[in-house]
PDB file of C-alpha atoms and ligand atoms in Angstrom:
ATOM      1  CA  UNK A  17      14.187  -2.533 -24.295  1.00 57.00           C
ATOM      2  CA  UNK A  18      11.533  -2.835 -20.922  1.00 63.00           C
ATOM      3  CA  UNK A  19       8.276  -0.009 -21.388  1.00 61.00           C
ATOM      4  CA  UNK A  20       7.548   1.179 -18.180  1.00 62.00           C
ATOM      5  CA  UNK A  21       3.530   1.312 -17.644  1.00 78.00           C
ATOM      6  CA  UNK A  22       1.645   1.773 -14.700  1.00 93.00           C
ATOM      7  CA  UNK A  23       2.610  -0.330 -11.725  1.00 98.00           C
ATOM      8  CA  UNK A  24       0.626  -2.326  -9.688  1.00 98.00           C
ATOM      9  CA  UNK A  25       0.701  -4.943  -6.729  1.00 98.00           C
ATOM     10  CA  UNK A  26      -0.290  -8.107  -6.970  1.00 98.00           C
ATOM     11  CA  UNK A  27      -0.649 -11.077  -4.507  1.00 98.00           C
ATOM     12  CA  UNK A  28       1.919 -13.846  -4.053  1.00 98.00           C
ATOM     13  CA  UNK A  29       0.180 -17.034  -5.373  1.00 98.00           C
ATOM     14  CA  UNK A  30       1.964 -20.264  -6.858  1.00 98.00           C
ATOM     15  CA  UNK A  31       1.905 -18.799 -10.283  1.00 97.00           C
ATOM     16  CA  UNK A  32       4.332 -15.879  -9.159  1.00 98.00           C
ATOM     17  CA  UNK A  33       6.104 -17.271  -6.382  1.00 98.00           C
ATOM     18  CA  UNK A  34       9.292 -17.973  -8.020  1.00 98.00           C
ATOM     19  CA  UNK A  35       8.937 -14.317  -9.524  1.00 98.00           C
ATOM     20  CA  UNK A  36       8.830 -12.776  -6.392  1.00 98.00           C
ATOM     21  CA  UNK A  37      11.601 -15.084  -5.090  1.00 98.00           C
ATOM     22  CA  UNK A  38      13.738 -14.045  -7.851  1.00 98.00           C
ATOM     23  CA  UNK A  39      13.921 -10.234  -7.261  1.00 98.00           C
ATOM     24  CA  UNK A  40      17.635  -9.236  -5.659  1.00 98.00           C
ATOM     25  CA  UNK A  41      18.784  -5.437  -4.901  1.00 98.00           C
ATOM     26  CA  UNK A  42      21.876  -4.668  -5.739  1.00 98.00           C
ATOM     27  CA  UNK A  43      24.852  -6.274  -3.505  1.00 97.00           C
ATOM     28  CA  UNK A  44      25.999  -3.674  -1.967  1.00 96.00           C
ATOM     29  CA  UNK A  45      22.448  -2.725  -0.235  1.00 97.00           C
ATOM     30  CA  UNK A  46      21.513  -6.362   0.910  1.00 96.00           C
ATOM     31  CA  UNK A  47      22.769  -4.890   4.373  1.00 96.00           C
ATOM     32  CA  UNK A  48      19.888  -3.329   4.308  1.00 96.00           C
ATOM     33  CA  UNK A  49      16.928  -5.334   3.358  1.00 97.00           C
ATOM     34  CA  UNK A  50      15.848  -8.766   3.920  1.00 98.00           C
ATOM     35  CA  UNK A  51      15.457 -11.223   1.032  1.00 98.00           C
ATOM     36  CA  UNK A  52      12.262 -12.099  -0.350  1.00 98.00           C
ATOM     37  CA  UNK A  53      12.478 -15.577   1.150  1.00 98.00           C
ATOM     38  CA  UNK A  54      13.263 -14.576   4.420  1.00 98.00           C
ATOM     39  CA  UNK A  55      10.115 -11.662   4.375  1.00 98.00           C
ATOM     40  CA  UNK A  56       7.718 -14.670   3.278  1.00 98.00           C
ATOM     41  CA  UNK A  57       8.989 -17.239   5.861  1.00 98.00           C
ATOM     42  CA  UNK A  58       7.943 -14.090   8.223  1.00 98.00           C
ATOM     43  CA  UNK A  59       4.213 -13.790   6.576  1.00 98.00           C
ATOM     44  CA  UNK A  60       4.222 -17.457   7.167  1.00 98.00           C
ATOM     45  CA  UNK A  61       4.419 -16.888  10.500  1.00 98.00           C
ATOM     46  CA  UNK A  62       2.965 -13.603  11.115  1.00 97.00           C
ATOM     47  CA  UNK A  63      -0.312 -14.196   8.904  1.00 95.00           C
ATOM     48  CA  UNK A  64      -2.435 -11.221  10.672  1.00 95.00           C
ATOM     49  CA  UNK A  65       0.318  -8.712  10.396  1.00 97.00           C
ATOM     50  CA  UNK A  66       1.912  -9.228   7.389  1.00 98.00           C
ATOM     51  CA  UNK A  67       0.812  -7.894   4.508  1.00 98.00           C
ATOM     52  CA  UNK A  68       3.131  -8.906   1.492  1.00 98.00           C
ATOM     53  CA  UNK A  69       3.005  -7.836  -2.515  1.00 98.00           C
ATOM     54  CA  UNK A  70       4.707  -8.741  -5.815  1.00 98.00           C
ATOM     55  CA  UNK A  71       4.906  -4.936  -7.726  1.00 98.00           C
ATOM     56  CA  UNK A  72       4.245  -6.043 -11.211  1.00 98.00           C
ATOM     57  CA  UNK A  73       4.976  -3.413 -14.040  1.00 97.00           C
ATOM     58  CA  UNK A  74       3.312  -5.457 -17.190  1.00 96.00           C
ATOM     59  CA  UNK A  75       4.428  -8.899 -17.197  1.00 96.00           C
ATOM     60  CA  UNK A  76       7.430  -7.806 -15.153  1.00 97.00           C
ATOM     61  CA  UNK A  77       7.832  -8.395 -11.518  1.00 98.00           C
ATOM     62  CA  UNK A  78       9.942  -5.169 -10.406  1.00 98.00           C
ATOM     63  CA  UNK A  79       9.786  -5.166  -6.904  1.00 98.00           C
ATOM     64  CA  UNK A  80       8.273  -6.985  -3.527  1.00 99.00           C
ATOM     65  CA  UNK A  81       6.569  -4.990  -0.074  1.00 98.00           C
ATOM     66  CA  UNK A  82       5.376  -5.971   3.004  1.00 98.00           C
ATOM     67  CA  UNK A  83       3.598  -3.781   5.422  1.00 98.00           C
ATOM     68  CA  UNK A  84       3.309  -4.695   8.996  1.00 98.00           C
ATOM     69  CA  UNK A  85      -0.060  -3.928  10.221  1.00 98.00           C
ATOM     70  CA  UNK A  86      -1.154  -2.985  14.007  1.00 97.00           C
ATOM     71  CA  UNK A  87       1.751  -3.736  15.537  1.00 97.00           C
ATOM     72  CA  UNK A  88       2.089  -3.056  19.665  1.00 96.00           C
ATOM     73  CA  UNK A  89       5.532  -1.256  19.362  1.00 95.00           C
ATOM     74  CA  UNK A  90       6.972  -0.641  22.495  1.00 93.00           C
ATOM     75  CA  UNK A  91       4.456  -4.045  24.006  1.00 94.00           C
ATOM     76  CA  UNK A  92       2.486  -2.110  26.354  1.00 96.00           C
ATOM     77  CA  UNK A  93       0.023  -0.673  24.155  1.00 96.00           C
ATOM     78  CA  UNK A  94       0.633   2.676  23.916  1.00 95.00           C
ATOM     79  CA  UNK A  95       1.296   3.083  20.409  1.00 95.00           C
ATOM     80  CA  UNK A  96      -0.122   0.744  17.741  1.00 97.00           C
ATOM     81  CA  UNK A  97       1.296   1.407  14.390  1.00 98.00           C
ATOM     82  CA  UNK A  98       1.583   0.415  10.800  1.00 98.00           C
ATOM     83  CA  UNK A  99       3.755   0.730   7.972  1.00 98.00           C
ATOM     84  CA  UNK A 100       6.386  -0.743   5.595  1.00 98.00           C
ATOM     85  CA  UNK A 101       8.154  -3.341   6.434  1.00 98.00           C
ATOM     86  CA  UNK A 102      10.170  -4.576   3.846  1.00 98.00           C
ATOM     87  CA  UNK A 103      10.713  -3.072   0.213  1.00 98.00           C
ATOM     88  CA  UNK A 104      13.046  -4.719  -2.299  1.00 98.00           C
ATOM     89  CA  UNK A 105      13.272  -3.087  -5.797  1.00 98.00           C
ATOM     90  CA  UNK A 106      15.080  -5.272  -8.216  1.00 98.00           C
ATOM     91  CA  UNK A 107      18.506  -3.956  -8.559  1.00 98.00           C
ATOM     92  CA  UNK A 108      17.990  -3.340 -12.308  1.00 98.00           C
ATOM     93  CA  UNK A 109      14.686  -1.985 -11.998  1.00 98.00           C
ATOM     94  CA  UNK A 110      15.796   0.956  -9.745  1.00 98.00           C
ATOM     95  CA  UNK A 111      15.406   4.522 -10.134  1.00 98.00           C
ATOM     96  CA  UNK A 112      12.348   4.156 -12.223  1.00 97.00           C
ATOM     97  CA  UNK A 113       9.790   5.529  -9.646  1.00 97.00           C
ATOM     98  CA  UNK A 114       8.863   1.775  -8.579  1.00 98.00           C
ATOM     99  CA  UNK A 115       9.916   2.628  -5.160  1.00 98.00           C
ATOM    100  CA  UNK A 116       8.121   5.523  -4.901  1.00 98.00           C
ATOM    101  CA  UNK A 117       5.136   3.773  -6.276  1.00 98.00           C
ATOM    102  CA  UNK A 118       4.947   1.115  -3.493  1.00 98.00           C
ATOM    103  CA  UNK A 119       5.214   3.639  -0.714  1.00 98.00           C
ATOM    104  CA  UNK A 120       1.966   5.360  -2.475  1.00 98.00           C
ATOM    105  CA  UNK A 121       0.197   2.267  -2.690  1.00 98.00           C
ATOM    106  CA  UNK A 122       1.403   1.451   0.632  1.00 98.00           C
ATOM    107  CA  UNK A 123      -0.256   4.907   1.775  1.00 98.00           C
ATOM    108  CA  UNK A 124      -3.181   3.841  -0.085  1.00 98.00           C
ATOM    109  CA  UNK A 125      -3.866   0.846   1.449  1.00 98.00           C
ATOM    110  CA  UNK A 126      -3.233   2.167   5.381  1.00 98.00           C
ATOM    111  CA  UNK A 127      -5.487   4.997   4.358  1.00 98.00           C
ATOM    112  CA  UNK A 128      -8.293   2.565   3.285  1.00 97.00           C
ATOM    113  CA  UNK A 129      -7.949   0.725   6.539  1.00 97.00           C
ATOM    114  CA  UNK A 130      -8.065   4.287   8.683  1.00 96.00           C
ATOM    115  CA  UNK A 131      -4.285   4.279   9.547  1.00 97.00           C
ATOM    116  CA  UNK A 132      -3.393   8.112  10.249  1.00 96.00           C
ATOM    117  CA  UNK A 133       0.800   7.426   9.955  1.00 98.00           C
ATOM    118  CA  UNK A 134       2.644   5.378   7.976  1.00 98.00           C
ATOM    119  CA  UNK A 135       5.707   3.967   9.577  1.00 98.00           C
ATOM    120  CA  UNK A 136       9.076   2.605   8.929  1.00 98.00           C
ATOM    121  CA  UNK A 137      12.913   1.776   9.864  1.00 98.00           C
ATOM    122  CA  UNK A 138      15.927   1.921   7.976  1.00 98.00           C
ATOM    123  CA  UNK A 139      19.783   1.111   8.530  1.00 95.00           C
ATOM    124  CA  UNK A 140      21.634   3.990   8.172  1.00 94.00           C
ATOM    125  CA  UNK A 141      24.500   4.318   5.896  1.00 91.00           C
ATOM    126  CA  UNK A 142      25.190   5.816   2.648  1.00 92.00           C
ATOM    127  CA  UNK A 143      23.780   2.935   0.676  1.00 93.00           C
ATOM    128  CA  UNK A 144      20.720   2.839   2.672  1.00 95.00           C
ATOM    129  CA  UNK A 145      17.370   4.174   1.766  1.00 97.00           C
ATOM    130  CA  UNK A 146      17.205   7.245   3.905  1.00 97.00           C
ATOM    131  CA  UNK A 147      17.732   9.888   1.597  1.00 97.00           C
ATOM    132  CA  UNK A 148      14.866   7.860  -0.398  1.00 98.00           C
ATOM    133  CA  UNK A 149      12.613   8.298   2.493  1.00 98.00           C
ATOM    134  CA  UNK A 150      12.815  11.493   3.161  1.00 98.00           C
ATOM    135  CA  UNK A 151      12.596  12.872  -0.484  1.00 98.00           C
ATOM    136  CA  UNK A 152       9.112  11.004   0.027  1.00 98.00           C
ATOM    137  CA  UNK A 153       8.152  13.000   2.971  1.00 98.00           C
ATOM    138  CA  UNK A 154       9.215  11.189   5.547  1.00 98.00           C
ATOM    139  CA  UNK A 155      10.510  12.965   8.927  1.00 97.00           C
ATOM    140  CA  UNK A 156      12.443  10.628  11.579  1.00 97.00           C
ATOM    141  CA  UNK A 157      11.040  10.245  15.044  1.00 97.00           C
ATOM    142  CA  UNK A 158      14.031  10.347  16.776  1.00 97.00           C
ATOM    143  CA  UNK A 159      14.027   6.449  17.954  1.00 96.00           C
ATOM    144  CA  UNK A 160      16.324   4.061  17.245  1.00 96.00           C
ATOM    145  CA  UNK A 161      14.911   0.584  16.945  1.00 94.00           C
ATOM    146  CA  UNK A 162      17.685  -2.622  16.991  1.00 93.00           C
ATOM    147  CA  UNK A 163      20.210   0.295  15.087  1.00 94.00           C
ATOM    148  CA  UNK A 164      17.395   1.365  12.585  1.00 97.00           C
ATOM    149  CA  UNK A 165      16.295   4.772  12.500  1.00 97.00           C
ATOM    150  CA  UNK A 166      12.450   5.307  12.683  1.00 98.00           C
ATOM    151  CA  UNK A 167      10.597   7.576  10.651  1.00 98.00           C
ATOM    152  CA  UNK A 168       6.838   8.507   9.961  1.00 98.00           C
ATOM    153  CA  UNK A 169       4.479   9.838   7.336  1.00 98.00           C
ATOM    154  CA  UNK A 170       1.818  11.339   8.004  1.00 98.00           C
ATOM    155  CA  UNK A 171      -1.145  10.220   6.123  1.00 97.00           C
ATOM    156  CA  UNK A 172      -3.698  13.243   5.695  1.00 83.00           C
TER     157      UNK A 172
HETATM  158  C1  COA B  11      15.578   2.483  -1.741  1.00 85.45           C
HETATM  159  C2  COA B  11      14.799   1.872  -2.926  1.00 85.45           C
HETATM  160  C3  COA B  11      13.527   1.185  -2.386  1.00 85.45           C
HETATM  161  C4  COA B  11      14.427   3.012  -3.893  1.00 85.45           C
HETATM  162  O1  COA B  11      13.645   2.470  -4.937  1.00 85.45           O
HETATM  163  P1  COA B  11      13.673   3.123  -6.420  1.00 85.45           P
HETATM  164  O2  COA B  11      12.635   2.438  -7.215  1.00 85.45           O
HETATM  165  O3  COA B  11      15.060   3.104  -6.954  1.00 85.45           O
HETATM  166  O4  COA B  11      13.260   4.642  -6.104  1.00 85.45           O
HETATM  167  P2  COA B  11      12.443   5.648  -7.077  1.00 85.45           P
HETATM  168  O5  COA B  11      12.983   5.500  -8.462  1.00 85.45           O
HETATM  169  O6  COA B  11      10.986   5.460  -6.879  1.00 85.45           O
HETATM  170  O7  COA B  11      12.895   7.039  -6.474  1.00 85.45           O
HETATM  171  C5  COA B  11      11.985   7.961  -5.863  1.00 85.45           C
HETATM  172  C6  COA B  11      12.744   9.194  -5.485  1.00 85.45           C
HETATM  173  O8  COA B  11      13.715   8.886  -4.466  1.00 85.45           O
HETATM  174  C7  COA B  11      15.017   9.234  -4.918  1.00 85.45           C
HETATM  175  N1  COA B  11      15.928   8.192  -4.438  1.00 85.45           N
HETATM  176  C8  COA B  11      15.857   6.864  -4.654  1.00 85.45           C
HETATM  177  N2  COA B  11      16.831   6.221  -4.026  1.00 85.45           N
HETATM  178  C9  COA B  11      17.558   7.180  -3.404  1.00 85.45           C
HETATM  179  C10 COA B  11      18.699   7.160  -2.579  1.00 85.45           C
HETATM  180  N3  COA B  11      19.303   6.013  -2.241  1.00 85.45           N
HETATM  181  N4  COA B  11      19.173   8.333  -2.116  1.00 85.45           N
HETATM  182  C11 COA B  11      18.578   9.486  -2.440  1.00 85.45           C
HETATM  183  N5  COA B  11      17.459   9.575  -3.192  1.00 85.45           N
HETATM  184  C12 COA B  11      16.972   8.431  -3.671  1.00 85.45           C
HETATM  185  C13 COA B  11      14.936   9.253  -6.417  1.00 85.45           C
HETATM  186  O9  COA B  11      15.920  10.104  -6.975  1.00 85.45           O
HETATM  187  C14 COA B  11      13.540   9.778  -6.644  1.00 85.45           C
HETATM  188  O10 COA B  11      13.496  11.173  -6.456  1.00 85.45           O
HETATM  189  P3  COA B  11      12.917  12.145  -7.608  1.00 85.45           P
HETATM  190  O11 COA B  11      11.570  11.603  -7.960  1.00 85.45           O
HETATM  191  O12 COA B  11      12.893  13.470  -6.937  1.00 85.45           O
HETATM  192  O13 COA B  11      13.905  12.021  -8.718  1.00 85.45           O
HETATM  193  C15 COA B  11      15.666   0.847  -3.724  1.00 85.45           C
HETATM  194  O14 COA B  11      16.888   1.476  -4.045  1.00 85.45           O
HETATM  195  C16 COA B  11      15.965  -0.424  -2.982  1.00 85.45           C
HETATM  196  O15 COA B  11      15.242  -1.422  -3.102  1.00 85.45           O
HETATM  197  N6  COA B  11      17.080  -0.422  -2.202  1.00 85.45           N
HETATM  198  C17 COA B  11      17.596  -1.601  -1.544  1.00 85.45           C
HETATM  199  C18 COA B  11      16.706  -2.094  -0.418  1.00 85.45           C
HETATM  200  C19 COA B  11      16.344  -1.040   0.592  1.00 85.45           C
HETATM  201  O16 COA B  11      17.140  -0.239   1.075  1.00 85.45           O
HETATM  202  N7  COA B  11      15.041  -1.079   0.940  1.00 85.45           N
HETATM  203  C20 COA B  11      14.477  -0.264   1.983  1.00 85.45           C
HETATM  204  C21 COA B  11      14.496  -1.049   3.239  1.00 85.45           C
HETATM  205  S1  COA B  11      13.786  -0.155   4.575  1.00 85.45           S
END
């Protein structure tokens, strides 16, 4: 049997690489999330805006984030945001409150740097995450961004 205690993130490093590599959602929802491997490759590549974590619970590694930070979204820099982009729970590790967890820490962690809205896109369908998002308090914007539906939190 797996205890749930109290979450936490932790940086990727060598020692919990293959951890973090290892996490899949279920199947049927990989239409709507990256893989790890492909979010990392982006933090590669992206090192100022990416902002990726392992979500340990114990010696378990239950999920991977990454929040985008400061981002010039429509290029002309109107409107510089911040949020989540990527969250993978691990398929068997779902519905356990890790997912709400990282979009709290997430919060956290915008709030610290003196972000005011938390941001994020989704695919819609019924085994996509919006009913997730919006049970957390999330409205949508209204845009549409490459098919994804935006939507916001407000950080207060
Ligand atoms: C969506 C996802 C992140 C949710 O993670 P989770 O750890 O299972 O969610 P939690 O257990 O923290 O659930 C938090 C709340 O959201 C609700 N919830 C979770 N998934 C939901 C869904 N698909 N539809 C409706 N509500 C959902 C839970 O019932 C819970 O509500 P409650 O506290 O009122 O009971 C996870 O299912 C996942 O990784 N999905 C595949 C990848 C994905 O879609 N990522 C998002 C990319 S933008």
């Amino acid at each position: 049997m797996t205890t749930t205690t109290a979450p936490r993130l932790e940086e990727i490093t060598p020692k919990n690489l293959e951890a973090a590599l290892a996490i899949q959602v279920r199947p049927d929802q990989q239409f709507a999330v990256a893989p790890v491997v492909k979010s990392l490759a982006e933090a590669y590549v992206h090192p100022g805006s990416a902002w990726p974590r392992l979500i340990m619970d114990g010696d378990r590694a239950v999920g991977f984030l990454m929040v985008f930070l400061d981002i010039d979204w429509h290029d002309d820099g109107s409107s510089i945001r911040s949020g989540l982009w990527r969250l993978n729970i691990a398929a068997e590790e779902q519905g356990k409150g890790y997912g709400r967890f990282a979009v709290q820490a997430v919060a956290e962690e915008l709030r610290r740097r003196g972000t005011r809205e938390l941001h994020v896109t989704w695919h819609p369908g019924d085994k996509g995450p919006e009913n997730f998002y919006l049970t957390l308090g999330f409205h949508k914007t209204g845009e549409t961004v490459e098919k994804e539906k935006v939507g916001v939190l407000p950080l207060t």
